[in-house]
């Protein structure tokens, strides 16, 4: 399990923002440029308002050109130069990208794919977290850096590795996986029982017979696959914690972090969250999609939730286009500004980019940067400078919190188990459902915290469970307690299906929530491609005019719950599709199908109304494209849409960005943002 971060180091990050205000900057890779460029970089950083840069992420080959031979002279010069210009440094261990010599001398450090092919050195991420040889070399370079720079005045934070998400199916991973399984199960009999290995004659005699889920003739045992994902997250976490502890042992007192990647599927961030001193994330929304602004808001709410509401760091984003999508659209100046202000609205106290100076060579040469190939006389650099000025104006909101009365359940092991093939449908995607449900709250200006199953829900008036395939006793108990004390609960279809080993819970589903929901099911049904009509009962007064179901439905029967809607045709004709059940002081809604957006929104509105939850603006649903978030004393209004929108404000406000007073109805221009502090008329 994750540990609790050291409060002293949490305070250390707060000290950084108290000194600097909102941190602003990005990855800086001076080793890729001649020395004469460094002075220009420092001067342009000052001009742009940059006050924090990450240094050294991909510098291992420069720092250690041969095994055990270190070259720190160039880094000494860079850190001294940055400090002289008032720029703080987030110093990285370069261990995400080992130098070629490590893989050549020690091929066992290189990862193996599911087909048994060992991958070659020459890119990045070319390591297996299971390799003790790799980890020893990583510890050596991390220790050498910490011993040299732990007390350097420029270094205000440490950054271990980069974007942990590597996976290995080779012999090193097999050896480690077996040890992990021995620790988890204790005996091979217990493992066979948990994995259900009597199916397809998979019974193991000894742990030494077990392999990672490599390419097989047909489907992999889902319990084996789930445990391998758990193991992989644990193994990556150990790479981080070993280097973190080495940095601390060398005398570093600064906060230590690494950069997460949102809902990245190989790391269970609930387990990681307590290991970092401040949560940091890389975010690259694809604005070619129509839901990018709400989808990235969900990621930002996750980051804030991982840190239990504390401010977090946006470690990487693009100022314009990325280079790794098949077709890369640039950001407008307004979009680059909105993306950053949106992160601040949802709790970020640091706004950084990849990268400072656009690379001339290498794989990321077309990835945008704060300072592009064309130099400072460019719109992109002007955007950088303008954003720096905006963030300086927002210094008063540093440390402010977003308070949420709605909890949304999300769990990585549940997502992993639900992603396995051999289900009623592979069209039901956990993250897609979480995004849909969150989007309805986003459009209402209602703040949401993400929580893991089994967490204390006493602070929340409404609890949402879009799709949680695994529900264990602790989670069911917490949900029941929330409803009985008066909360509204809404549960989506195909939830509570399995136990922690991905074994199906026997009995009418969802087994552990059946009494709470007042409804039970006996069959999960893939629905035809044509939308299935759903008939609304008269008792559902707030229902939309039409309700349709798609993808998956359930054959349910009401057991005390009020039926709000029934399937109108097909295999499930007449069966309950949407129900509501009173339970002591609260109520629980159940969706027995993936229903259309209007129907989902209507159910959520019922639940929110019953719990007395409202948005931050008077309008129930915000104008299209408008986002409204209350962070501390500041109300953020962001217009992500392509049209001007009218917004009604509660009371007199001062906009920190323009220093203008606003009141009543205002027009929020397309691409515009306001950060409003309440004022009293004189």
XYZ file of C-alpha atoms in Angstrom:
682
model
C 0.000 0.000 0.000
C 1.076 3.596 -0.531
C 2.571 5.491 2.338
C 1.622 8.931 3.595
C 3.853 11.706 2.219
C 6.115 13.472 4.675
C 4.259 16.651 5.813
C 7.557 18.529 5.928
C 8.075 17.957 2.222
C 4.497 18.914 1.408
C 5.218 22.164 3.223
C 8.432 22.463 1.193
C 6.419 22.668 -2.042
C 4.172 25.291 -0.437
C 7.332 27.217 0.400
C 8.287 27.201 -3.280
C 4.979 28.719 -4.335
C 5.067 31.193 -1.443
C 8.428 32.362 -2.788
C 7.673 32.191 -6.515
C 3.912 32.432 -6.804
C 2.522 30.086 -9.437
C 5.509 28.223 -10.867
C 5.946 28.721 -14.607
C 8.383 27.076 -16.964
C 9.148 23.749 -18.553
C 11.670 21.056 -19.419
C 15.063 22.562 -20.204
C 17.616 20.433 -22.052
C 20.791 22.540 -22.249
C 22.926 19.462 -22.965
C 21.360 19.437 -26.436
C 22.678 22.919 -27.228
C 26.096 24.627 -27.424
C 27.211 26.593 -24.378
C 26.776 29.983 -26.089
C 23.011 29.370 -26.261
C 22.671 28.987 -22.480
C 23.046 32.673 -21.651
C 20.422 33.605 -24.245
C 18.095 30.981 -22.787
C 18.412 32.393 -19.288
C 17.753 35.941 -20.467
C 14.706 34.938 -22.504
C 13.361 32.923 -19.559
C 13.487 36.048 -17.418
C 11.736 37.995 -20.164
C 8.958 35.375 -20.301
C 8.511 35.240 -16.537
C 9.829 31.675 -16.219
C 10.693 30.843 -12.613
C 11.049 27.025 -12.645
C 12.637 24.628 -15.132
C 13.127 20.878 -15.082
C 16.706 19.960 -15.945
C 18.360 16.652 -16.750
C 15.457 14.334 -17.675
C 17.262 12.884 -20.720
C 20.876 13.639 -19.841
C 22.222 10.267 -18.651
C 24.555 9.740 -21.620
C 26.009 13.244 -21.099
C 26.325 12.847 -17.334
C 27.811 9.324 -17.511
C 29.333 8.812 -20.978
C 30.965 5.558 -19.826
C 30.147 3.331 -16.838
C 31.180 5.086 -13.630
C 32.733 8.085 -15.415
C 30.759 11.211 -14.511
C 30.812 14.627 -16.167
C 29.077 17.210 -13.982
C 30.972 20.319 -15.098
C 28.374 21.364 -17.665
C 25.526 20.849 -15.178
C 27.380 22.900 -12.541
C 27.544 25.753 -15.021
C 23.874 25.477 -16.000
C 22.600 25.414 -12.412
C 24.775 28.376 -11.447
C 23.560 30.329 -14.486
C 19.900 29.639 -13.751
C 20.301 30.561 -10.093
C 21.994 33.820 -11.048
C 18.917 34.689 -13.100
C 16.481 33.833 -10.305
C 15.225 30.633 -11.929
C 14.573 27.628 -9.696
C 15.355 24.086 -10.817
C 13.430 20.837 -10.609
C 16.428 18.506 -10.965
C 15.662 15.171 -12.605
C 17.294 11.800 -12.344
C 17.896 10.846 -15.999
C 16.932 7.233 -15.489
C 14.024 7.014 -17.951
C 16.460 6.921 -20.860
C 19.564 4.806 -20.179
C 22.617 5.349 -22.395
C 23.198 2.766 -25.136
C 26.168 1.280 -23.303
C 23.907 -0.084 -20.555
C 21.813 -2.167 -22.953
C 24.859 -3.262 -24.942
C 26.843 -4.355 -21.883
C 23.791 -5.741 -20.079
C 21.134 -6.857 -22.574
C 19.099 -8.297 -19.694
C 18.225 -4.689 -18.757
C 16.273 -4.271 -22.013
C 12.526 -5.025 -22.081
C 10.920 -7.940 -23.904
C 7.543 -7.594 -25.616
C 4.652 -10.121 -25.338
C 5.975 -11.980 -28.403
C 9.310 -12.624 -26.718
C 11.258 -10.079 -28.783
C 13.905 -8.146 -26.849
C 13.692 -4.457 -27.724
C 16.836 -2.570 -28.684
C 18.530 0.429 -27.160
C 18.505 3.685 -29.104
C 15.201 5.303 -28.153
C 13.894 5.985 -24.631
C 12.260 3.867 -21.913
C 14.537 0.980 -22.913
C 14.665 -0.741 -19.538
C 12.848 -3.367 -17.564
C 11.904 -2.321 -14.034
C 12.590 -5.914 -12.935
C 16.315 -5.701 -13.713
C 18.493 -5.352 -10.638
C 21.378 -4.337 -12.928
C 19.361 -1.462 -14.370
C 18.174 -0.380 -10.948
C 21.709 -0.430 -9.519
C 22.978 1.817 -12.309
C 19.939 4.083 -11.876
C 20.587 4.316 -8.147
C 24.240 5.125 -8.753
C 23.522 8.097 -11.024
C 20.679 9.314 -8.783
C 22.927 9.131 -5.708
C 25.787 10.918 -7.459
C 23.459 13.742 -8.502
C 21.962 14.087 -5.024
C 25.329 14.079 -3.279
C 26.538 16.847 -5.569
C 23.422 19.046 -5.740
C 21.355 18.410 -2.611
C 22.360 21.795 -1.222
C 22.703 23.743 -4.467
C 20.624 26.928 -4.062
C 19.001 26.563 -7.499
C 17.556 23.124 -6.744
C 14.086 23.501 -5.228
C 12.580 20.159 -6.213
C 13.593 16.690 -7.451
C 12.050 14.774 -10.321
C 12.619 10.991 -10.493
C 12.566 9.369 -13.929
C 9.927 10.342 -16.448
C 6.428 9.119 -17.298
C 6.587 5.710 -15.646
C 4.715 3.284 -17.881
C 7.227 0.679 -19.026
C 6.299 -3.011 -19.211
C 8.388 -6.150 -19.699
C 7.425 -9.769 -20.430
C 10.944 -11.233 -20.362
C 12.779 -13.577 -18.029
C 13.686 -10.795 -15.593
C 10.027 -9.908 -15.254
C 9.063 -13.585 -14.939
C 11.496 -14.052 -12.046
C 10.222 -10.959 -10.262
C 6.569 -11.757 -10.972
C 6.953 -15.155 -9.299
C 8.469 -13.575 -6.201
C 5.631 -11.061 -6.099
C 3.068 -13.860 -6.393
C 4.725 -15.847 -3.585
C 4.441 -12.797 -1.354
C 0.814 -12.198 -2.347
C -0.519 -15.754 -2.066
C 1.890 -17.631 0.173
C 1.238 -21.004 -1.465
C 0.676 -22.354 -4.955
C -2.624 -23.869 -3.803
C -3.870 -20.420 -2.787
C -2.840 -19.011 -6.169
C -4.580 -21.826 -8.049
C -7.736 -21.158 -6.067
C -7.603 -17.396 -6.652
C -6.879 -17.769 -10.363
C -9.438 -20.515 -10.950
C -6.851 -22.643 -12.753
C -9.114 -25.697 -12.997
C -10.544 -23.939 -16.048
C -8.672 -25.120 -19.182
C -6.420 -27.369 -17.012
C -4.145 -24.479 -16.019
C -3.262 -25.797 -12.552
C 0.317 -24.998 -11.495
C 2.533 -27.300 -9.410
C 4.955 -24.569 -8.387
C 5.446 -20.818 -8.734
C 8.424 -21.507 -11.022
C 6.000 -22.696 -13.722
C 4.299 -19.292 -13.955
C 5.145 -16.838 -16.723
C 3.987 -13.314 -17.544
C 0.931 -13.260 -19.836
C 2.923 -13.523 -23.041
C 1.423 -14.219 -26.437
C -0.680 -17.389 -26.127
C -2.780 -19.477 -28.537
C -6.009 -18.002 -27.174
C -7.239 -15.868 -24.278
C -5.098 -15.343 -21.180
C -6.447 -16.245 -17.738
C -7.990 -12.888 -16.652
C -6.803 -13.329 -13.049
C -3.224 -13.871 -14.251
C -3.432 -10.796 -16.454
C -4.857 -8.700 -13.600
C -2.105 -9.746 -11.203
C 0.570 -9.042 -13.806
C -0.775 -5.504 -14.170
C -0.681 -5.106 -10.392
C 2.860 -6.453 -10.335
C 3.969 -4.097 -13.127
C 2.616 -1.043 -11.298
C 4.367 -2.212 -8.122
C 7.658 -2.827 -9.941
C 7.609 0.635 -11.518
C 6.735 2.180 -8.177
C 9.760 0.463 -6.631
C 12.020 2.032 -9.278
C 10.694 5.411 -8.182
C 10.906 4.817 -4.424
C 14.446 3.396 -4.591
C 15.706 6.543 -6.308
C 13.619 8.813 -4.082
C 15.072 7.216 -0.961
C 18.598 7.476 -2.348
C 18.095 11.203 -2.931
C 16.836 11.665 0.612
C 19.670 9.563 2.054
C 22.131 11.878 0.302
C 20.766 14.799 2.338
C 18.210 16.350 -0.011
C 15.345 18.036 1.832
C 13.474 19.360 -1.211
C 10.150 17.783 -2.281
C 10.474 14.811 -4.641
C 8.008 13.887 -7.382
C 7.620 12.274 -10.768
C 5.309 13.041 -13.665
C 2.148 10.954 -13.918
C 0.226 10.560 -17.182
C -3.416 10.924 -16.229
C -5.332 7.659 -16.537
C -2.293 5.850 -17.983
C -3.166 2.148 -17.745
C 0.052 0.636 -16.353
C 0.250 2.450 -13.020
C -2.245 2.398 -10.161
C -1.943 6.006 -9.090
C -3.938 5.455 -5.894
C -0.994 3.301 -4.782
C 1.566 5.837 -6.013
C -0.041 8.992 -4.645
C 1.309 8.703 -1.123
C 4.849 8.152 -2.375
C 5.273 11.581 -4.006
C 5.609 14.807 -2.067
C 3.580 16.698 -4.637
C 1.426 15.240 -7.417
C 2.590 16.116 -10.934
C 1.096 15.229 -14.305
C 1.683 15.514 -18.060
C -1.372 16.559 -20.071
C -1.794 16.613 -23.840
C -5.504 16.977 -24.678
C -6.378 16.449 -28.320
C -8.397 19.512 -29.258
C -9.388 17.859 -32.518
C -12.015 16.070 -30.396
C -15.149 17.899 -29.269
C -14.847 16.773 -25.635
C -11.187 17.558 -24.989
C -11.839 20.375 -22.506
C -14.144 18.318 -20.298
C -11.967 15.214 -20.610
C -8.844 17.035 -19.426
C -10.855 18.595 -16.588
C -11.490 15.040 -15.403
C -7.755 14.337 -15.431
C -7.120 17.527 -13.461
C -9.736 16.557 -10.893
C -7.964 13.202 -10.578
C -4.628 14.905 -9.888
C -6.146 17.124 -7.224
C -7.855 14.109 -5.679
C -4.664 12.038 -5.629
C -3.107 14.760 -3.486
C -6.144 14.903 -1.181
C -7.015 18.372 -2.425
C -3.528 19.882 -2.230
C -2.151 21.953 -5.118
C -0.465 19.928 -7.864
C 1.973 20.473 -10.726
C 1.181 20.492 -14.436
C 4.636 19.230 -15.386
C 4.217 18.974 -19.154
C 1.866 20.237 -21.844
C 2.265 21.600 -25.368
C 2.210 25.312 -26.091
C 1.088 24.542 -29.654
C 1.238 21.271 -31.642
C 2.544 17.912 -30.508
C 4.501 15.720 -32.930
C 3.449 12.194 -31.996
C -0.150 12.047 -33.201
C -0.762 10.980 -36.813
C -2.106 14.479 -37.510
C -1.096 17.302 -35.151
C -3.201 20.427 -34.862
C -1.603 23.547 -33.367
C -3.152 25.435 -30.492
C -4.321 28.974 -30.915
C -3.008 31.589 -28.522
C -6.354 31.537 -26.696
C -6.329 27.737 -26.456
C -2.817 27.638 -24.992
C -3.896 30.185 -22.389
C -7.160 28.381 -21.576
C -5.427 25.024 -21.125
C -3.110 26.511 -18.530
C -5.754 28.554 -16.699
C -8.038 25.514 -16.619
C -5.331 23.590 -14.739
C -4.926 26.465 -12.276
C -8.700 26.562 -11.787
C -8.666 22.883 -10.847
C -5.851 23.153 -8.347
C -2.495 23.444 -10.119
C 0.096 25.757 -8.572
C 2.685 25.086 -11.293
C 2.213 25.409 -15.062
C 5.010 23.912 -17.144
C 5.576 22.784 -20.715
C 7.580 20.380 -22.779
C 9.840 22.036 -23.559
C 11.630 25.400 -23.261
C 13.580 25.459 -26.556
C 12.271 23.476 -29.521
C 14.594 20.615 -30.441
C 16.493 20.873 -33.722
C 17.235 17.152 -33.954
C 15.830 13.897 -32.647
C 12.369 12.371 -32.578
C 10.647 15.421 -31.016
C 12.009 18.057 -33.401
C 8.470 19.054 -34.480
C 7.000 19.108 -30.974
C 6.215 22.733 -30.145
C 8.106 24.571 -27.428
C 7.928 27.815 -25.495
C 10.765 29.128 -27.663
C 10.253 27.792 -31.222
C 12.747 27.194 -34.025
C 11.975 30.652 -35.402
C 13.101 32.296 -32.166
C 11.678 34.979 -29.903
C 10.087 37.095 -32.659
C 7.129 34.715 -32.920
C 3.527 34.431 -31.841
C 4.326 31.292 -29.834
C 6.952 33.075 -27.745
C 4.617 36.049 -27.320
C 2.022 33.547 -26.054
C 4.587 32.251 -23.583
C 5.341 35.741 -22.293
C 1.660 36.697 -22.025
C 0.893 33.536 -20.063
C 3.740 34.301 -17.683
C 2.191 37.701 -17.041
C -1.251 36.148 -16.458
C 0.125 33.704 -13.923
C 1.869 36.489 -12.005
C -1.507 38.221 -11.670
C -2.945 35.032 -10.143
C -0.519 34.903 -7.244
C -3.342 35.617 -4.735
C -4.979 32.254 -5.467
C -1.865 30.152 -4.681
C -2.706 27.436 -2.171
C -6.458 27.739 -2.694
C -8.531 24.576 -2.761
C -11.432 23.292 -4.817
C -14.166 21.996 -2.500
C -16.335 19.212 -3.932
C -19.520 17.637 -2.628
C -19.653 14.984 -5.362
C -17.449 11.872 -5.363
C -16.811 9.775 -8.464
C -15.519 6.228 -7.961
C -12.601 5.063 -10.107
C -10.244 2.132 -9.641
C -7.322 0.901 -11.752
C -7.594 -2.847 -10.953
C -11.305 -2.687 -11.732
C -10.543 -1.016 -15.059
C -7.854 -3.601 -15.840
C -10.177 -6.502 -15.098
C -13.023 -4.934 -17.102
C -10.747 -4.479 -20.123
C -10.066 -8.203 -20.497
C -11.597 -9.891 -23.566
C -14.278 -12.539 -23.290
C -16.967 -10.189 -21.911
C -20.593 -9.658 -22.999
C -19.280 -6.718 -25.034
C -15.926 -5.095 -25.610
C -17.622 -1.815 -26.459
C -18.126 -0.886 -22.806
C -15.060 1.098 -21.809
C -14.629 2.131 -18.173
C -12.827 5.405 -18.830
C -15.302 6.414 -21.528
C -18.173 6.026 -19.056
C -16.298 7.963 -16.367
C -15.751 10.752 -18.893
C -19.451 10.831 -19.856
C -20.645 11.056 -16.266
C -18.041 13.646 -15.310
C -18.920 15.709 -18.398
C -22.487 16.102 -17.157
C -21.160 17.607 -13.915
C -18.649 19.764 -15.820
C -21.513 21.273 -17.841
C -23.258 22.152 -14.580
C -20.284 23.817 -12.896
C -20.248 21.171 -10.150
C -16.903 20.197 -8.647
C -16.023 16.502 -8.436
C -13.450 14.549 -6.444
C -12.338 11.136 -7.627
C -12.124 8.476 -4.925
C -10.991 4.867 -4.804
C -13.361 2.097 -3.733
C -13.580 1.742 0.028
C -12.652 5.372 0.703
C -14.440 7.412 3.360
C -17.397 9.110 1.653
C -18.677 11.096 4.627
C -17.749 14.456 3.039
C -19.877 13.897 -0.078
C -23.562 14.523 -0.696
C -23.605 12.587 -3.980
C -21.590 9.521 -4.999
C -21.304 8.381 -8.627
C -20.224 4.916 -9.760
C -20.198 5.003 -13.584
C -18.634 1.572 -14.035
C -16.794 -0.320 -11.308
C -16.447 -3.929 -12.420
C -14.809 -5.040 -9.172
C -16.671 -4.273 -5.955
C -15.393 -5.775 -2.725
C -16.869 -5.689 0.748
C -15.141 -2.499 1.891
C -16.427 -0.576 -1.127
C -19.978 -1.892 -0.706
C -19.907 -0.988 2.991
C -18.756 2.571 2.248
C -21.475 3.058 -0.383
C -24.155 1.762 1.965
C -22.981 4.065 4.775
C -23.076 7.072 2.438
C -26.661 6.414 1.337
C -27.945 5.606 4.815
C -26.666 8.906 6.172
C -28.458 10.794 3.372
C -26.285 10.813 0.256
C -27.504 10.188 -3.270
C -25.848 7.250 -5.035
C -25.969 6.554 -8.775
C -24.545 3.262 -10.083
C -23.966 2.445 -13.730
C -24.397 -0.898 -15.502
C -22.053 -3.872 -15.317
C -20.811 -2.745 -11.890
C -20.151 -5.013 -8.936
C -19.625 -7.970 -11.251
C -16.389 -9.459 -9.905
C -14.209 -9.904 -6.834
C -10.611 -8.737 -6.449
C -9.296 -11.737 -8.385
C -11.597 -10.989 -11.348
C -13.811 -13.955 -10.411
C -17.507 -13.423 -11.075
C -19.573 -12.985 -7.914
C -22.279 -15.641 -7.879
C -25.899 -14.772 -7.261
C -28.144 -12.071 -8.634
C -26.076 -9.037 -9.563
C -24.707 -6.715 -8.371
C -24.343 -9.164 -5.503
C -22.867 -6.888 -2.837
C -25.077 -3.905 -3.765
C -28.348 -5.747 -4.400
C -30.115 -4.786 -1.175
C -28.859 -1.200 -1.330
C -30.109 -0.717 -4.890
C -33.351 -2.644 -4.434
C -32.846 -4.317 -7.780
C -31.083 -7.405 -9.041
C -30.044 -8.906 -12.349
C -29.541 -12.304 -13.881
C -28.072 -11.607 -17.317
C -25.823 -9.059 -19.032
C -26.813 -8.513 -22.633
C -24.996 -6.948 -25.553
C -27.497 -4.713 -27.342
C -28.004 -4.449 -31.133
C -26.318 -1.660 -33.052
C -29.623 0.175 -33.509
C -30.494 2.100 -30.302
C -32.941 0.263 -28.074
C -35.975 2.347 -27.022
C -36.605 2.781 -23.309
C -40.134 3.547 -22.057
C -40.361 6.107 -19.238
C -42.793 5.534 -16.380
C -45.104 8.374 -15.317
C -43.436 8.547 -11.908
C -40.260 9.943 -13.486
C -41.367 13.539 -13.823
C -38.025 14.971 -14.982
C -37.356 12.414 -17.736
C -36.317 13.606 -21.206
C -38.702 13.172 -24.118
C -36.818 10.168 -25.485
C -34.560 7.623 -23.812
C -32.466 5.096 -25.668
C -30.111 2.342 -24.556
C -27.060 1.034 -26.372
C -24.025 -1.220 -26.022
C -25.115 -3.231 -22.957
C -28.230 -3.839 -20.888
C -29.178 -6.071 -17.972
C -32.134 -8.349 -17.327
C -33.268 -6.878 -14.004
C -36.142 -7.210 -11.592
C -37.168 -4.655 -9.003
C -36.851 -5.792 -5.381
C -38.203 -2.735 -3.602
C -36.885 -0.145 -6.036
C -39.168 2.201 -7.951
C -38.949 1.597 -11.693
C -38.405 4.864 -13.590
C -38.001 3.366 -17.058
C -38.254 -0.013 -18.806
C -36.815 -1.517 -21.965
C -39.380 -1.061 -24.708
C -38.395 -3.740 -27.183
C -36.026 -6.569 -27.948
C -34.509 -9.234 -25.744
C -35.042 -7.180 -22.553
C -38.526 -5.871 -23.345
C -40.383 -4.883 -20.185
C -37.409 -5.295 -17.857
C -36.444 -2.339 -15.616
C -33.831 -0.085 -17.204
C -33.598 2.737 -14.621
C -34.584 2.427 -10.956
C -34.534 4.431 -7.732
C -34.512 2.998 -4.216
C -34.909 4.787 -0.883
C -32.551 3.591 1.833
C -32.974 5.295 5.213
C -32.036 8.961 4.690
C -30.713 8.662 1.130
C -31.518 7.127 -2.217
C -29.778 4.971 -4.812
C -30.347 5.031 -8.582
C -29.339 2.153 -10.849
C -28.876 2.275 -14.603
C -29.391 -1.146 -16.125
C -28.004 -0.006 -19.481
C -25.786 2.533 -21.169
C -28.412 5.208 -21.741
C -28.394 8.285 -23.960
C -26.727 11.455 -22.704
C -29.991 13.307 -21.966
C -31.276 10.391 -19.901
C -28.010 10.107 -17.990
C -28.092 13.837 -17.281
C -31.687 13.605 -16.051
C -30.831 10.795 -13.624
C -27.847 12.722 -12.327
C -29.983 15.857 -11.926
C -32.484 13.854 -9.857
C -29.704 12.625 -7.612
C -28.071 16.032 -7.287
C -31.401 17.717 -6.491
C -32.193 15.133 -3.843
C -28.831 15.840 -2.215
C -29.104 19.637 -2.566
C -26.018 19.891 -4.796
C -25.843 22.906 -7.121
C -23.253 24.462 -9.390
C -21.263 27.630 -8.791
C -23.448 29.733 -11.118
C -27.226 30.297 -11.010
C -27.876 28.446 -14.295
C -28.336 24.692 -13.882
C -26.593 23.981 -17.187
C -23.860 26.346 -18.313
C -23.789 27.781 -21.837
C -22.101 25.458 -24.326
C -18.331 25.522 -23.931
C -18.312 27.508 -20.691
C -16.514 26.093 -17.671
C -17.003 27.463 -14.151
C -14.852 26.422 -11.202
C -14.580 27.851 -7.702
C -11.070 27.605 -6.275
C -10.774 29.178 -2.865
C -12.078 32.742 -3.171
C -11.679 32.820 -6.966
C -14.365 31.947 -9.514
C -12.802 30.857 -12.819
C -14.855 31.331 -15.999
C -13.430 29.835 -19.190
C -15.076 29.852 -22.621
C -13.732 26.873 -24.574
C -16.303 27.320 -27.329
C -16.193 29.162 -30.637
C -19.006 31.601 -29.779
C -19.415 34.395 -27.229
C -21.618 33.378 -24.305
C -23.758 35.218 -21.754
C -23.116 34.336 -18.111
C -24.962 35.528 -15.010
C -22.796 36.305 -11.997
C -23.792 36.211 -8.346
C -22.703 39.598 -6.974
C -19.956 42.117 -7.719
C -16.588 40.659 -8.731
C -13.093 41.861 -9.622
C -11.304 40.077 -12.495
C -7.692 39.417 -11.491
C -6.624 39.072 -15.125
C -7.976 42.435 -16.355
C -8.321 44.247 -13.011
C -11.871 45.210 -14.011
C -15.069 45.013 -11.972
C -17.958 42.958 -13.348
C -21.497 42.358 -12.097
C -24.755 40.759 -13.227
C -24.862 39.475 -16.774
C -21.651 39.564 -18.784
C -20.503 38.416 -22.190
C -17.656 35.915 -22.073
C -15.964 36.061 -25.448
C -14.928 32.918 -27.282
C -11.544 31.831 -25.956
C -11.730 34.259 -23.041
C -11.100 33.676 -19.352
C -11.880 35.516 -16.145
C -10.704 34.879 -12.598
C -13.166 36.671 -10.339
C -12.779 37.642 -6.702
C -15.888 38.702 -4.816
C -16.117 42.411 -4.000
C -18.582 44.465 -2.000
C -20.032 47.628 -3.518
C -18.710 50.785 -1.859
